[in-house]
């Protein structure tokens, strides 16, 4: 695996890679908007080089007003104009989208997918296009702090790979992997990762409120603690266990708290959650329906009749 950080290079080499090229986004949700914002803020593309397709006219108007790009409610209209195609629809509608645009015959020379679970084979066969890049970004891309794991078919030439790299690096870091099976792993770890972090933050904030802090102060304490801890870990290059030991004095408050977290099975629960997300990603790619476990409460204070 290799990692390259996003580098802003206005009007330079990265921008030159896209001279005269049009990029179409099929699906214009949160991640597509983050990508569009990154491409424009880094001046890798100009607004006139981007066209977005969304079924909602109101959404199209929002995108046009916010970014000055072209937008349409018709997928085929966007694809016909494009040299690069970015698929960013929900997994549940992908097959229908592939049939719709695949019937056009002549398609863009590079297809980039950010769809969870969607395999290269599924996209390549659906479009009749072997030049496919499969990627998995995450939501911090909205502030230019995302990380995207990606791979490409062997038929994608080096020049197209560099275009894909530039696009994916415009909103954070990118990690290229040779084997596609890493993408389902990335979906479970980094793609879904922000959800784990936000849930932990929410629980920690609620614990602070339970102690007696006003929610505003609890939020400030937790957010800055997490921000500082993450930055400290990134700069120190030490193992998280070593960093944890630095703040865990024998018989102290941290040791007591860690004991209860471990006793409660935090590691096991988290590991199971990541594994379940991985299995879900694999199942989405295989077109399988996954039976979900029933949601049950573990709170002994909740009576059976109140569930």
PDB file of N, CA and C in Angstrom, residues 52-109:
ATOM      1  N   UNK A  52     -23.463  17.648 -12.669  1.00  0.00           N
ATOM      2  CA  UNK A  52     -24.000  16.720 -11.678  1.00  0.00           C
ATOM      3  C   UNK A  52     -25.421  16.324 -12.055  1.00  0.00           C
ATOM      4  N   UNK A  53     -25.747  15.063 -11.813  1.00  0.00           N
ATOM      5  CA  UNK A  53     -27.100  14.574 -12.068  1.00  0.00           C
ATOM      6  C   UNK A  53     -27.749  14.182 -10.748  1.00  0.00           C
ATOM      7  N   UNK A  54     -28.959  14.647 -10.548  1.00  0.00           N
ATOM      8  CA  UNK A  54     -29.720  14.307  -9.355  1.00  0.00           C
ATOM      9  C   UNK A  54     -31.195  14.276  -9.740  1.00  0.00           C
ATOM     10  N   UNK A  55     -31.966  13.313  -9.219  1.00  0.00           N
ATOM     11  CA  UNK A  55     -33.377  13.225  -9.610  1.00  0.00           C
ATOM     12  C   UNK A  55     -34.233  14.387  -9.127  1.00  0.00           C
ATOM     13  N   UNK A  56     -33.753  15.131  -8.142  1.00  0.00           N
ATOM     14  CA  UNK A  56     -34.531  16.237  -7.591  1.00  0.00           C
ATOM     15  C   UNK A  56     -34.095  17.564  -8.202  1.00  0.00           C
ATOM     16  N   UNK A  57     -35.034  18.264  -8.813  1.00  0.00           N
ATOM     17  CA  UNK A  57     -34.727  19.544  -9.429  1.00  0.00           C
ATOM     18  C   UNK A  57     -34.250  20.560  -8.397  1.00  0.00           C
ATOM     19  N   UNK A  58     -34.853  20.535  -7.215  1.00  0.00           N
ATOM     20  CA  UNK A  58     -34.435  21.465  -6.157  1.00  0.00           C
ATOM     21  C   UNK A  58     -32.968  21.259  -5.794  1.00  0.00           C
ATOM     22  N   UNK A  59     -32.554  20.010  -5.750  1.00  0.00           N
ATOM     23  CA  UNK A  59     -31.162  19.704  -5.436  1.00  0.00           C
ATOM     24  C   UNK A  59     -30.238  20.217  -6.534  1.00  0.00           C
ATOM     25  N   UNK A  60     -30.671  20.074  -7.768  1.00  0.00           N
ATOM     26  CA  UNK A  60     -29.882  20.591  -8.895  1.00  0.00           C
ATOM     27  C   UNK A  60     -29.697  22.096  -8.782  1.00  0.00           C
ATOM     28  N   UNK A  61     -30.753  22.782  -8.401  1.00  0.00           N
ATOM     29  CA  UNK A  61     -30.670  24.237  -8.269  1.00  0.00           C
ATOM     30  C   UNK A  61     -29.717  24.635  -7.143  1.00  0.00           C
ATOM     31  N   UNK A  62     -29.732  23.870  -6.053  1.00  0.00           N
ATOM     32  CA  UNK A  62     -28.816  24.140  -4.939  1.00  0.00           C
ATOM     33  C   UNK A  62     -27.370  23.997  -5.390  1.00  0.00           C
ATOM     34  N   UNK A  63     -27.069  22.935  -6.125  1.00  0.00           N
ATOM     35  CA  UNK A  63     -25.702  22.691  -6.589  1.00  0.00           C
ATOM     36  C   UNK A  63     -25.240  23.774  -7.560  1.00  0.00           C
ATOM     37  N   UNK A  64     -26.128  24.176  -8.438  1.00  0.00           N
ATOM     38  CA  UNK A  64     -25.775  25.227  -9.404  1.00  0.00           C
ATOM     39  C   UNK A  64     -25.497  26.543  -8.687  1.00  0.00           C
ATOM     40  N   UNK A  65     -26.327  26.853  -7.695  1.00  0.00           N
ATOM     41  CA  UNK A  65     -26.145  28.109  -6.966  1.00  0.00           C
ATOM     42  C   UNK A  65     -24.893  28.080  -6.090  1.00  0.00           C
ATOM     43  N   UNK A  66     -24.613  26.937  -5.486  1.00  0.00           N
ATOM     44  CA  UNK A  66     -23.493  26.833  -4.549  1.00  0.00           C
ATOM     45  C   UNK A  66     -22.147  26.792  -5.248  1.00  0.00           C
ATOM     46  N   UNK A  67     -22.080  26.073  -6.373  1.00  0.00           N
ATOM     47  CA  UNK A  67     -20.789  25.835  -7.018  1.00  0.00           C
ATOM     48  C   UNK A  67     -20.654  26.440  -8.408  1.00  0.00           C
ATOM     49  N   UNK A  68     -21.766  26.855  -9.003  1.00  0.00           N
ATOM     50  CA  UNK A  68     -21.698  27.386 -10.362  1.00  0.00           C
ATOM     51  C   UNK A  68     -21.507  26.314 -11.418  1.00  0.00           C
ATOM     52  N   UNK A  69     -21.770  25.052 -11.057  1.00  0.00           N
ATOM     53  CA  UNK A  69     -21.607  23.947 -12.001  1.00  0.00           C
ATOM     54  C   UNK A  69     -22.889  23.734 -12.789  1.00  0.00           C
ATOM     55  N   UNK A  70     -22.834  22.834 -13.750  1.00  0.00           N
ATOM     56  CA  UNK A  70     -24.024  22.412 -14.466  1.00  0.00           C
ATOM     57  C   UNK A  70     -24.704  21.304 -13.664  1.00  0.00           C
ATOM     58  N   UNK A  71     -26.022  21.210 -13.759  1.00  0.00           N
ATOM     59  CA  UNK A  71     -26.752  20.156 -13.054  1.00  0.00           C
ATOM     60  C   UNK A  71     -27.999  19.789 -13.844  1.00  0.00           C
ATOM     61  N   UNK A  72     -28.354  18.521 -13.799  1.00  0.00           N
ATOM     62  CA  UNK A  72     -29.492  18.025 -14.555  1.00  0.00           C
ATOM     63  C   UNK A  72     -30.184  16.909 -13.785  1.00  0.00           C
ATOM     64  N   UNK A  73     -31.451  16.696 -14.081  1.00  0.00           N
ATOM     65  CA  UNK A  73     -32.186  15.591 -13.469  1.00  0.00           C
ATOM     66  C   UNK A  73     -32.089  14.323 -14.310  1.00  0.00           C
ATOM     67  N   UNK A  74     -31.377  14.380 -15.419  1.00  0.00           N
ATOM     68  CA  UNK A  74     -31.284  13.238 -16.330  1.00  0.00           C
ATOM     69  C   UNK A  74     -29.857  12.680 -16.347  1.00  0.00           C
ATOM     70  N   UNK A  75     -29.703  11.449 -15.916  1.00  0.00           N
ATOM     71  CA  UNK A  75     -28.376  10.823 -15.885  1.00  0.00           C
ATOM     72  C   UNK A  75     -27.722  10.792 -17.258  1.00  0.00           C
ATOM     73  N   UNK A  76     -28.489  10.430 -18.255  1.00  0.00           N
ATOM     74  CA  UNK A  76     -27.923  10.278 -19.599  1.00  0.00           C
ATOM     75  C   UNK A  76     -27.383  11.597 -20.136  1.00  0.00           C
ATOM     76  N   UNK A  77     -28.063  12.672 -19.819  1.00  0.00           N
ATOM     77  CA  UNK A  77     -27.598  13.986 -20.276  1.00  0.00           C
ATOM     78  C   UNK A  77     -26.221  14.289 -19.705  1.00  0.00           C
ATOM     79  N   UNK A  78     -26.026  13.956 -18.438  1.00  0.00           N
ATOM     80  CA  UNK A  78     -24.725  14.196 -17.808  1.00  0.00           C
ATOM     81  C   UNK A  78     -23.651  13.301 -18.403  1.00  0.00           C
ATOM     82  N   UNK A  79     -23.975  12.037 -18.620  1.00  0.00           N
ATOM     83  CA  UNK A  79     -22.989  11.076 -19.118  1.00  0.00           C
ATOM     84  C   UNK A  79     -22.561  11.403 -20.540  1.00  0.00           C
ATOM     85  N   UNK A  80     -23.504  11.812 -21.364  1.00  0.00           N
ATOM     86  CA  UNK A  80     -23.174  12.127 -22.767  1.00  0.00           C
ATOM     87  C   UNK A  80     -22.111  13.212 -22.861  1.00  0.00           C
ATOM     88  N   UNK A  81     -22.115  14.129 -21.913  1.00  0.00           N
ATOM     89  CA  UNK A  81     -21.187  15.264 -21.980  1.00  0.00           C
ATOM     90  C   UNK A  81     -19.839  14.964 -21.347  1.00  0.00           C
ATOM     91  N   UNK A  82     -19.700  13.784 -20.708  1.00  0.00           N
ATOM     92  CA  UNK A  82     -18.566  13.553 -19.810  1.00  0.00           C
ATOM     93  C   UNK A  82     -17.406  12.787 -20.433  1.00  0.00           C
ATOM     94  N   UNK A  83     -16.212  13.133 -19.950  1.00  0.00           N
ATOM     95  CA  UNK A  83     -14.997  12.367 -20.232  1.00  0.00           C
ATOM     96  C   UNK A  83     -14.649  11.460 -19.050  1.00  0.00           C
ATOM     97  N   UNK A  84     -15.063  11.891 -17.861  1.00  0.00           N
ATOM     98  CA  UNK A  84     -14.849  11.124 -16.632  1.00  0.00           C
ATOM     99  C   UNK A  84     -16.194  10.988 -15.932  1.00  0.00           C
ATOM    100  N   UNK A  85     -16.509   9.775 -15.502  1.00  0.00           N
ATOM    101  CA  UNK A  85     -17.788   9.508 -14.852  1.00  0.00           C
ATOM    102  C   UNK A  85     -17.553   9.089 -13.409  1.00  0.00           C
ATOM    103  N   UNK A  86     -18.221   9.753 -12.475  1.00  0.00           N
ATOM    104  CA  UNK A  86     -18.124   9.400 -11.061  1.00  0.00           C
ATOM    105  C   UNK A  86     -19.491   8.920 -10.586  1.00  0.00           C
ATOM    106  N   UNK A  87     -19.545   7.664 -10.162  1.00  0.00           N
ATOM    107  CA  UNK A  87     -20.784   7.066  -9.679  1.00  0.00           C
ATOM    108  C   UNK A  87     -20.868   7.249  -8.173  1.00  0.00           C
ATOM    109  N   UNK A  88     -21.904   7.955  -7.719  1.00  0.00           N
ATOM    110  CA  UNK A  88     -22.037   8.244  -6.289  1.00  0.00           C
ATOM    111  C   UNK A  88     -23.482   8.083  -5.825  1.00  0.00           C
ATOM    112  N   UNK A  89     -24.166   7.080  -6.383  1.00  0.00           N
ATOM    113  CA  UNK A  89     -25.550   6.811  -6.001  1.00  0.00           C
ATOM    114  C   UNK A  89     -25.587   5.825  -4.836  1.00  0.00           C
ATOM    115  N   UNK A  90     -26.774   5.606  -4.288  1.00  0.00           N
ATOM    116  CA  UNK A  90     -26.941   4.606  -3.240  1.00  0.00           C
ATOM    117  C   UNK A  90     -26.784   3.208  -3.845  1.00  0.00           C
ATOM    118  N   UNK A  91     -26.227   2.263  -3.079  1.00  0.00           N
ATOM    119  CA  UNK A  91     -26.042   0.903  -3.608  1.00  0.00           C
ATOM    120  C   UNK A  91     -27.338   0.273  -4.101  1.00  0.00           C
ATOM    121  N   UNK A  92     -28.446   0.624  -3.448  1.00  0.00           N
ATOM    122  CA  UNK A  92     -29.722   0.000  -3.779  1.00  0.00           C
ATOM    123  C   UNK A  92     -30.242   0.377  -5.165  1.00  0.00           C
ATOM    124  N   UNK A  93     -29.776   1.479  -5.720  1.00  0.00           N
ATOM    125  CA  UNK A  93     -30.271   1.906  -7.037  1.00  0.00           C
ATOM    126  C   UNK A  93     -29.218   1.742  -8.125  1.00  0.00           C
ATOM    127  N   UNK A  94     -28.056   1.191  -7.782  1.00  0.00           N
ATOM    128  CA  UNK A  94     -26.960   1.111  -8.750  1.00  0.00           C
ATOM    129  C   UNK A  94     -27.327   0.311  -9.984  1.00  0.00           C
ATOM    130  N   UNK A  95     -27.931  -0.857  -9.815  1.00  0.00           N
ATOM    131  CA  UNK A  95     -28.254  -1.692 -10.974  1.00  0.00           C
ATOM    132  C   UNK A  95     -29.137  -0.944 -11.963  1.00  0.00           C
ATOM    133  N   UNK A  96     -30.110  -0.220 -11.445  1.00  0.00           N
ATOM    134  CA  UNK A  96     -31.006   0.540 -12.318  1.00  0.00           C
ATOM    135  C   UNK A  96     -30.257   1.643 -13.050  1.00  0.00           C
ATOM    136  N   UNK A  97     -29.344   2.282 -12.358  1.00  0.00           N
ATOM    137  CA  UNK A  97     -28.545   3.346 -12.974  1.00  0.00           C
ATOM    138  C   UNK A  97     -27.636   2.784 -14.059  1.00  0.00           C
ATOM    139  N   UNK A  98     -27.018   1.641 -13.795  1.00  0.00           N
ATOM    140  CA  UNK A  98     -26.127   1.031 -14.781  1.00  0.00           C
ATOM    141  C   UNK A  98     -26.871   0.667 -16.055  1.00  0.00           C
ATOM    142  N   UNK A  99     -28.079   0.148 -15.908  1.00  0.00           N
ATOM    143  CA  UNK A  99     -28.885  -0.181 -17.090  1.00  0.00           C
ATOM    144  C   UNK A  99     -29.218   1.083 -17.864  1.00  0.00           C
ATOM    145  N   UNK A 100     -29.586   2.125 -17.132  1.00  0.00           N
ATOM    146  CA  UNK A 100     -29.987   3.384 -17.765  1.00  0.00           C
ATOM    147  C   UNK A 100     -28.860   3.984 -18.594  1.00  0.00           C
ATOM    148  N   UNK A 101     -27.684   4.141 -18.001  1.00  0.00           N
ATOM    149  CA  UNK A 101     -26.601   4.808 -18.726  1.00  0.00           C
ATOM    150  C   UNK A 101     -25.805   3.838 -19.589  1.00  0.00           C
ATOM    151  N   UNK A 102     -25.868   2.547 -19.259  1.00  0.00           N
ATOM    152  CA  UNK A 102     -25.141   1.560 -20.056  1.00  0.00           C
ATOM    153  C   UNK A 102     -25.684   1.429 -21.459  1.00  0.00           C
ATOM    154  N   UNK A 103     -26.964   1.759 -21.631  1.00  0.00           N
ATOM    155  CA  UNK A 103     -27.595   1.662 -22.944  1.00  0.00           C
ATOM    156  C   UNK A 103     -27.120   2.741 -23.906  1.00  0.00           C
ATOM    157  N   UNK A 104     -26.376   3.721 -23.395  1.00  0.00           N
ATOM    158  CA  UNK A 104     -25.877   4.785 -24.272  1.00  0.00           C
ATOM    159  C   UNK A 104     -24.829   4.272 -25.251  1.00  0.00           C
ATOM    160  N   UNK A 105     -24.144   3.202 -24.864  1.00  0.00           N
ATOM    161  CA  UNK A 105     -23.117   2.647 -25.753  1.00  0.00           C
ATOM    162  C   UNK A 105     -21.784   3.330 -25.569  1.00  0.00           C
ATOM    163  N   UNK A 106     -21.662   4.563 -26.013  1.00  0.00           N
ATOM    164  CA  UNK A 106     -20.408   5.307 -25.880  1.00  0.00           C
ATOM    165  C   UNK A 106     -20.350   5.939 -24.494  1.00  0.00           C
ATOM    166  N   UNK A 107     -19.343   5.522 -23.705  1.00  0.00           N
ATOM    167  CA  UNK A 107     -19.238   5.975 -22.328  1.00  0.00           C
ATOM    168  C   UNK A 107     -17.891   6.641 -22.070  1.00  0.00           C
ATOM    169  N   UNK A 108     -17.777   7.412 -20.973  1.00  0.00           N
ATOM    170  CA  UNK A 108     -16.496   8.039 -20.627  1.00  0.00           C
ATOM    171  C   UNK A 108     -15.376   7.013 -20.498  1.00  0.00           C
ATOM    172  N   UNK A 109     -14.153   7.475 -20.730  1.00  0.00           N
ATOM    173  CA  UNK A 109     -12.996   6.575 -20.726  1.00  0.00           C
ATOM    174  C   UNK A 109     -12.559   6.171 -19.322  1.00  0.00           C
TER     175      UNK A 109
END
